[in-house]
Coordinates of C-alpha atoms in Angstrom, one line a residue:
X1 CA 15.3 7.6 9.5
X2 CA 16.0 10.8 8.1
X3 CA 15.8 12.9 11.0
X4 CA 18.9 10.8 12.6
X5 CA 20.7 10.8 9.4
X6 CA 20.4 14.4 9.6
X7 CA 21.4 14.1 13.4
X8 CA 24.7 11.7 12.8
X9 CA 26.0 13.9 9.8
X10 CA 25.8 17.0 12.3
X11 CA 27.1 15.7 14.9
X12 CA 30.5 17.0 16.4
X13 CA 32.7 14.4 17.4
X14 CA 33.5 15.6 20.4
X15 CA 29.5 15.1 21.6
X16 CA 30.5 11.1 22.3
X17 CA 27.4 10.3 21.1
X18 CA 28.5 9.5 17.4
X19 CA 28.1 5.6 17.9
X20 CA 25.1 5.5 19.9
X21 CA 23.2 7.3 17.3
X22 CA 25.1 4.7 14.3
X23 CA 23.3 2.0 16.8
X24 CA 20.0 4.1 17.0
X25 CA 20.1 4.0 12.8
X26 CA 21.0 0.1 12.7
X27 CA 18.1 -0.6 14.6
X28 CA 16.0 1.5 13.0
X29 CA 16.9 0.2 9.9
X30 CA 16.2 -3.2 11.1
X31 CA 12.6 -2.0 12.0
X32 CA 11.8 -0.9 8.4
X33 CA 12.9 -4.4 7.2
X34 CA 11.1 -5.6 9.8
X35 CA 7.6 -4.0 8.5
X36 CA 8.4 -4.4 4.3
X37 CA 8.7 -8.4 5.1
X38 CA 5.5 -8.2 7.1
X39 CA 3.8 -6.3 4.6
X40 CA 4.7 -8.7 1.6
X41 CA 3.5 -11.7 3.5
X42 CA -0.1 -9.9 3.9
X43 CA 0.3 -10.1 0.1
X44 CA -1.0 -13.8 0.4
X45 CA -4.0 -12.4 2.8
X46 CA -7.7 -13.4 1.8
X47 CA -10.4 -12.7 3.6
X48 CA -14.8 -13.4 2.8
X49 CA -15.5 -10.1 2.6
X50 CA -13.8 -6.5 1.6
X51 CA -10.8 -5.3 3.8
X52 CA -7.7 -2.7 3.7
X53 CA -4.2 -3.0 4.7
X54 CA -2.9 0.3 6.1
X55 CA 1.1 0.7 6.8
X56 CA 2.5 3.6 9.4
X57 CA -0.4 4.7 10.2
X58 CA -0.2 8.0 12.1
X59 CA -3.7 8.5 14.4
X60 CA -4.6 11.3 17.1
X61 CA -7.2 12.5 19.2
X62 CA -6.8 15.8 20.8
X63 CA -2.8 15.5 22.2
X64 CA -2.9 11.3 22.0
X65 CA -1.1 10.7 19.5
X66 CA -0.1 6.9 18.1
X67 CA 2.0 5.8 15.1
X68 CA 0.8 2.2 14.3
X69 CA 3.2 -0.4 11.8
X70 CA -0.3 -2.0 10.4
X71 CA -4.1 -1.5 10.5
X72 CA -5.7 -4.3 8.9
X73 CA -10.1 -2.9 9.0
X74 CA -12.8 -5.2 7.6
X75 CA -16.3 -4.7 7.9
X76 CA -16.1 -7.0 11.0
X77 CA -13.2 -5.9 12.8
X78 CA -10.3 -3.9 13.0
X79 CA -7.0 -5.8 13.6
X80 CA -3.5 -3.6 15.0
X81 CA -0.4 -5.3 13.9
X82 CA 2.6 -4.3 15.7
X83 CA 6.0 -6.2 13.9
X84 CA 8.9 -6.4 16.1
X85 CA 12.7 -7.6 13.8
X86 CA 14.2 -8.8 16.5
X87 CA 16.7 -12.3 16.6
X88 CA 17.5 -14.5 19.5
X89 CA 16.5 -15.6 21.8
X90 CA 13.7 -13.7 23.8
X91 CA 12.2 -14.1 27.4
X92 CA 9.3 -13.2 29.3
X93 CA 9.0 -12.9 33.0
X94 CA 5.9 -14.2 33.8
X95 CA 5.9 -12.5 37.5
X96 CA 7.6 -9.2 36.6
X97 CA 6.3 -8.8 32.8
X98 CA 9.1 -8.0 31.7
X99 CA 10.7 -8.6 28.2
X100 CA 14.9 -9.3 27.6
X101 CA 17.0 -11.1 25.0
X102 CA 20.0 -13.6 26.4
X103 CA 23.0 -12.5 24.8
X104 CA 26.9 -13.7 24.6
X105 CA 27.4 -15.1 28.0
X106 CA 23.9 -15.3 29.2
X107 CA 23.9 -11.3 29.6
X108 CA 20.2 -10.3 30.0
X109 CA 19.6 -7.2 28.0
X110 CA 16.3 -5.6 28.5
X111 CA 13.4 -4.2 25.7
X112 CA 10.0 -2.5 26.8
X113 CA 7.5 -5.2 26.9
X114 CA 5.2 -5.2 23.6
X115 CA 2.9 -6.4 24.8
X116 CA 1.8 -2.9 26.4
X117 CA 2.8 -0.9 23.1
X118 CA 0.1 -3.1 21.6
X119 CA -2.8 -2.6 24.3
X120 CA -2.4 1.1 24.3
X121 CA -2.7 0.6 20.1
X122 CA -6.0 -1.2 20.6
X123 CA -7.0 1.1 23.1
X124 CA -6.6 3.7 21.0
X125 CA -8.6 2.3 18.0
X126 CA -11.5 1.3 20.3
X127 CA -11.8 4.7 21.4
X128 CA -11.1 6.6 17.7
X129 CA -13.4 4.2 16.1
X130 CA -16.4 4.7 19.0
X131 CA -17.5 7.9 17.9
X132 CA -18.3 6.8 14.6
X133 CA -18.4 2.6 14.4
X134 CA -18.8 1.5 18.4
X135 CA -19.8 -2.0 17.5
X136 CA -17.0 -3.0 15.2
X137 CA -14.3 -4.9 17.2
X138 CA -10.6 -3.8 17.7
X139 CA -8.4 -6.5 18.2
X140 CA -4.5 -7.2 17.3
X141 CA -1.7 -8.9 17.1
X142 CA 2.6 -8.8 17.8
X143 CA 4.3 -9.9 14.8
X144 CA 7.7 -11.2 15.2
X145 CA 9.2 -10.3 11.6
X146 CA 13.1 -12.2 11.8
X147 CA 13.4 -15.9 11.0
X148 CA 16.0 -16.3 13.7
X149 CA 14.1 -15.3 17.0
X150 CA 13.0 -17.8 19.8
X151 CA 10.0 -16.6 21.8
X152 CA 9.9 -18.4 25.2
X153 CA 7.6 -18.2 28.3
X154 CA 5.2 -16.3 26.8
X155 CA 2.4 -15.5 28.8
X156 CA -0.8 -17.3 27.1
X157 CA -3.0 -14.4 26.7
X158 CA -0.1 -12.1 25.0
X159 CA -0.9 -12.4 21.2
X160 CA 2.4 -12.8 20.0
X161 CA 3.4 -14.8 16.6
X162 CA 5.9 -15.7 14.2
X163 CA 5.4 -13.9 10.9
X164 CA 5.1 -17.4 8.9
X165 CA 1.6 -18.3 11.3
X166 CA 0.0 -14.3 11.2
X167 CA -2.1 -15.1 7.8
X168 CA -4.1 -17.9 9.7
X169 CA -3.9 -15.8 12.5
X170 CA -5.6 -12.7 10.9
X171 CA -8.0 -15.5 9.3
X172 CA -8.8 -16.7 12.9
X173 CA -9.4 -13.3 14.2
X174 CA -11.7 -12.1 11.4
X175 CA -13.9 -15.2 11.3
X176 CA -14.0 -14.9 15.5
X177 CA -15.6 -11.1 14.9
X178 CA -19.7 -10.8 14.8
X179 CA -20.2 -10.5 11.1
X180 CA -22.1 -6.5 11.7
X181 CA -22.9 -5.4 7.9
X182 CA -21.2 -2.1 8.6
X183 CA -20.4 0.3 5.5
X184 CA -16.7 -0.6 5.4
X185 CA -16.2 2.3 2.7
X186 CA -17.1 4.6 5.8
X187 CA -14.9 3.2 8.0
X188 CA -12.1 3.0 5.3
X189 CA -12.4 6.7 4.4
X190 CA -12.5 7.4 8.2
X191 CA -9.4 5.9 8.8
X192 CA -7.8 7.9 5.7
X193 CA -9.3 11.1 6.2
X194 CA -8.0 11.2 9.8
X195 CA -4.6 10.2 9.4
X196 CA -1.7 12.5 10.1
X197 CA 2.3 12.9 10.2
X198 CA 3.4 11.9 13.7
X199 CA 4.9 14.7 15.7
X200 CA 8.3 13.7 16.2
X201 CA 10.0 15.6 20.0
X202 CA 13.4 17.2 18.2
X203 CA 16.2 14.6 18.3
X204 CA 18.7 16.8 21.1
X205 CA 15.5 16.8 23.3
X206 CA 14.9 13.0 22.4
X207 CA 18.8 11.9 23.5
X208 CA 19.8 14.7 25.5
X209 CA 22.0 16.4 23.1
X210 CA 23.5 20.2 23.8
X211 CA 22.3 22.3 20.7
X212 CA 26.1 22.9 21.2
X213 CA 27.1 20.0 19.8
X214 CA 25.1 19.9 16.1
X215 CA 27.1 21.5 13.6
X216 CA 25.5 24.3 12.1
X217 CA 25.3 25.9 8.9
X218 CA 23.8 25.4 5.1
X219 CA 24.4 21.8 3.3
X220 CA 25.7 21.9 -0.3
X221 CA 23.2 19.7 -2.4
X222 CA 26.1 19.5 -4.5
X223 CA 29.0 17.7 -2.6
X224 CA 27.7 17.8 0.8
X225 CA 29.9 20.2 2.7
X226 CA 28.0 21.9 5.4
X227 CA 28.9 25.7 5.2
X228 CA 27.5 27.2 2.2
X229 CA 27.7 31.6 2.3
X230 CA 24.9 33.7 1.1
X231 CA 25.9 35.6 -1.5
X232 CA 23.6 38.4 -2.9
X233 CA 20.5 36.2 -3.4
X234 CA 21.9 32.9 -3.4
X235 CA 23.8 29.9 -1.8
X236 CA 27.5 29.4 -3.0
X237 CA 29.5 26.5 -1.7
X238 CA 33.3 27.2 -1.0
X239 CA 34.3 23.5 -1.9
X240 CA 32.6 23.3 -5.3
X241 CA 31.9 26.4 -6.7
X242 CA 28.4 25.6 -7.1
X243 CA 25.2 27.9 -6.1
X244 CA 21.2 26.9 -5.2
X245 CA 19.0 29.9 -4.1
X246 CA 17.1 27.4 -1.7
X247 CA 19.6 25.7 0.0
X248 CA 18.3 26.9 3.6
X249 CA 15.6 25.3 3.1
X250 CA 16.6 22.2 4.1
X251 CA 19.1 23.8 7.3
X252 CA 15.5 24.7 8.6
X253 CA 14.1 20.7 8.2
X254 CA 16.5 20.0 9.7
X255 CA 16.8 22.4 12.6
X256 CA 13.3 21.0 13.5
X257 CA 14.2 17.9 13.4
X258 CA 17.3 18.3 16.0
X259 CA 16.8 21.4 17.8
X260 CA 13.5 23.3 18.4
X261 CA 9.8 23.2 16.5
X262 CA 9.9 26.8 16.4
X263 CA 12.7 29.3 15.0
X264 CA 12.9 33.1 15.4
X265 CA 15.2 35.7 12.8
X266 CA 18.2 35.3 15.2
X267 CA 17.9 31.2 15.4
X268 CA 17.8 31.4 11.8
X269 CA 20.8 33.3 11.1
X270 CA 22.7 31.7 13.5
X271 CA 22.4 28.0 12.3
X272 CA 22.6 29.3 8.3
X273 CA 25.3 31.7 8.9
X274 CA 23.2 34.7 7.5
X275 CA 24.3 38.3 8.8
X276 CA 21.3 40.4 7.6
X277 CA 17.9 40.6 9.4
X278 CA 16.3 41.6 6.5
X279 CA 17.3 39.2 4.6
X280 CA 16.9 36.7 7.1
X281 CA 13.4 37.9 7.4
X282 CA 12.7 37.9 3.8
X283 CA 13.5 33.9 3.5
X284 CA 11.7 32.7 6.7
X285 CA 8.7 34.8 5.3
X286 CA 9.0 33.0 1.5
X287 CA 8.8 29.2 3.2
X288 CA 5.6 27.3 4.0
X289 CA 5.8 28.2 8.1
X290 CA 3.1 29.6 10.0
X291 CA 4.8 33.2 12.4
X292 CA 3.5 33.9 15.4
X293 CA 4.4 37.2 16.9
X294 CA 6.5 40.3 16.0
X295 CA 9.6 42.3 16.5
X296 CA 12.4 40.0 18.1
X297 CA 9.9 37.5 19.3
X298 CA 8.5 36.5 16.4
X299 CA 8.8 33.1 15.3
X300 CA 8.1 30.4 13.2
X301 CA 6.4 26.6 12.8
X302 CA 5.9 24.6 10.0
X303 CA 2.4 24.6 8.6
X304 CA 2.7 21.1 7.3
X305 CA 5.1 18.1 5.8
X306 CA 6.8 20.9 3.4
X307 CA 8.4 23.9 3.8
X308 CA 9.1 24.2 0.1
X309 CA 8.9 28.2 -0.9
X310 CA 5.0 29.3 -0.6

């Protein structure tokens, strides 16, 4: 959410793409609502034995990466949960597969089908958890999270429910897995030890935005104006008078976010509006980023979720 938070407030106007990115926001807004309601109803959740609920859970092996809304593991079974705040009512085509909402005069608007976000979930699990666990069984489920949604023609086999039915449905699921003994504290620490941020593309790559058309330049923490000058060995906004030595800091975040995963001494003073190279140099080389290179090619990544001064 963030990231196209970051994206909307740098946005030029004249990109046109201003509203599409206020819808991007509304639905991802309606997402997270989406996954806090599911979440509170596994509150009422029991199960026999031991189990963990794990939220946004970010998984990879080698360059597969997934981002999964829930992971419920038990020492029988591990169940994907994939919630979906979506109202209306929604179709499936049972001969083409495909998945579309009928909206104001009976306009057909089309969604990828979940069904296949969920497989390639559980295919994922069954292949992360073989190294370590190959008997325990991966299944999963579609959670449909909004009160005013009406699922019709489902196919039978897709395992798609309301959210008021998933508690007996993760009961059912559970009690149909071979009871196996395993060490759930393994498989619980496996799942924690392995878990990572997921590696958002940048956002102009994502939507096909010109770098031309993000506003550039140093946020005030203060007011928010975007266009703070560097002045001797700090940050001074124009519009308030106020100064923070580490403003830049969060220009860069953001320039990964929208632009490029990398930055060089001449990206860096172009988007912060800094003139030196040395000093340029000098605050690249004080943030938590990993360089690669040297002279003008030189250039930097972030080493992890910060990039606070090392």
């Amino acid at each position: 959410m963030e990231r196209h938070l970051a994206l909307l407030k740098r946005l030029s106007v004249d990109s046109g793409m201003k509203e599409f990115i206020r819808n991007e926001i509304r639905k991802k807004e309606a997402g997270i609502r989406g996954e806090e309601r599911l979440l509170r109803k596994l509150k009422e959740l029991r199960l026999p034995g031991p189990f963990r609920i794990f939220s946004d859970v970010g998984l990879h092996i080698d360059d597969w990466r997934v981002q999964i809304d829930c992971l419920i593991v038990t020492d029988s079974c591990c169940i994907v949960l994939e919630s979906k705040n979506m109202s209306g009512n929604l179709n499936f085509d049972i001969d083409t597969e495909e998945f579309y909402r009928i909206e104001e005069e009976n306009i057909e608007k089309s969604f990828p089908n979940p069904y296949y976000q969920l497989m390639r979930n559980i295919r994922f699990m069954k292949e992360f958890l073989n190294r370590s666990f190959p008997e325990l069984k991966v299944t999963g489920a579609i959670v449909m999270t909004s009160k005013s949604c009406r699922i019709r023609n489902k196919p039978s086999h897709y395992p798609i429910f309301k959210l008021e039915s998933i508690i007996e449905k993760i009961i059912h699921l559970n009690n149909n897995s071979p009871s196996l003994l395993l060490d759930f504290d393994s498989i619980e620490k496996l799942i924690q030890k392995k878990q990572s941020a997921f590696v958002y593309s940048p956002l102009c790559e994502h939507y096909h935005i010109s770098p031309n058309d993000i506003i550039p330049g140093v946020e005030c923490p203060s007011c928010g104006v975007i266009g703070m000058e560097r002045i001797s060995t700090t940050w001074t906004c124009l519009a308030c008078n106020k100064n923070n030595r580490y403003a830049h800091i969060s220009a860069v975040e953001e320039y990964f976010w929208l632009i490029k995963k990398e930055i060089t001494n001449k990206d860096f003073r172009k988007f912060c509006g800094v003139k030196s190279i040395h000093s340029a140099s000098r605050m690249l080389n004080s943030m938590n980023l990993q360089a690669f290179g040297s002279g003008p090619a030189r250039y930097f990544i972030r080493k992890d979720s910060s990039l606070a001064i090392s």
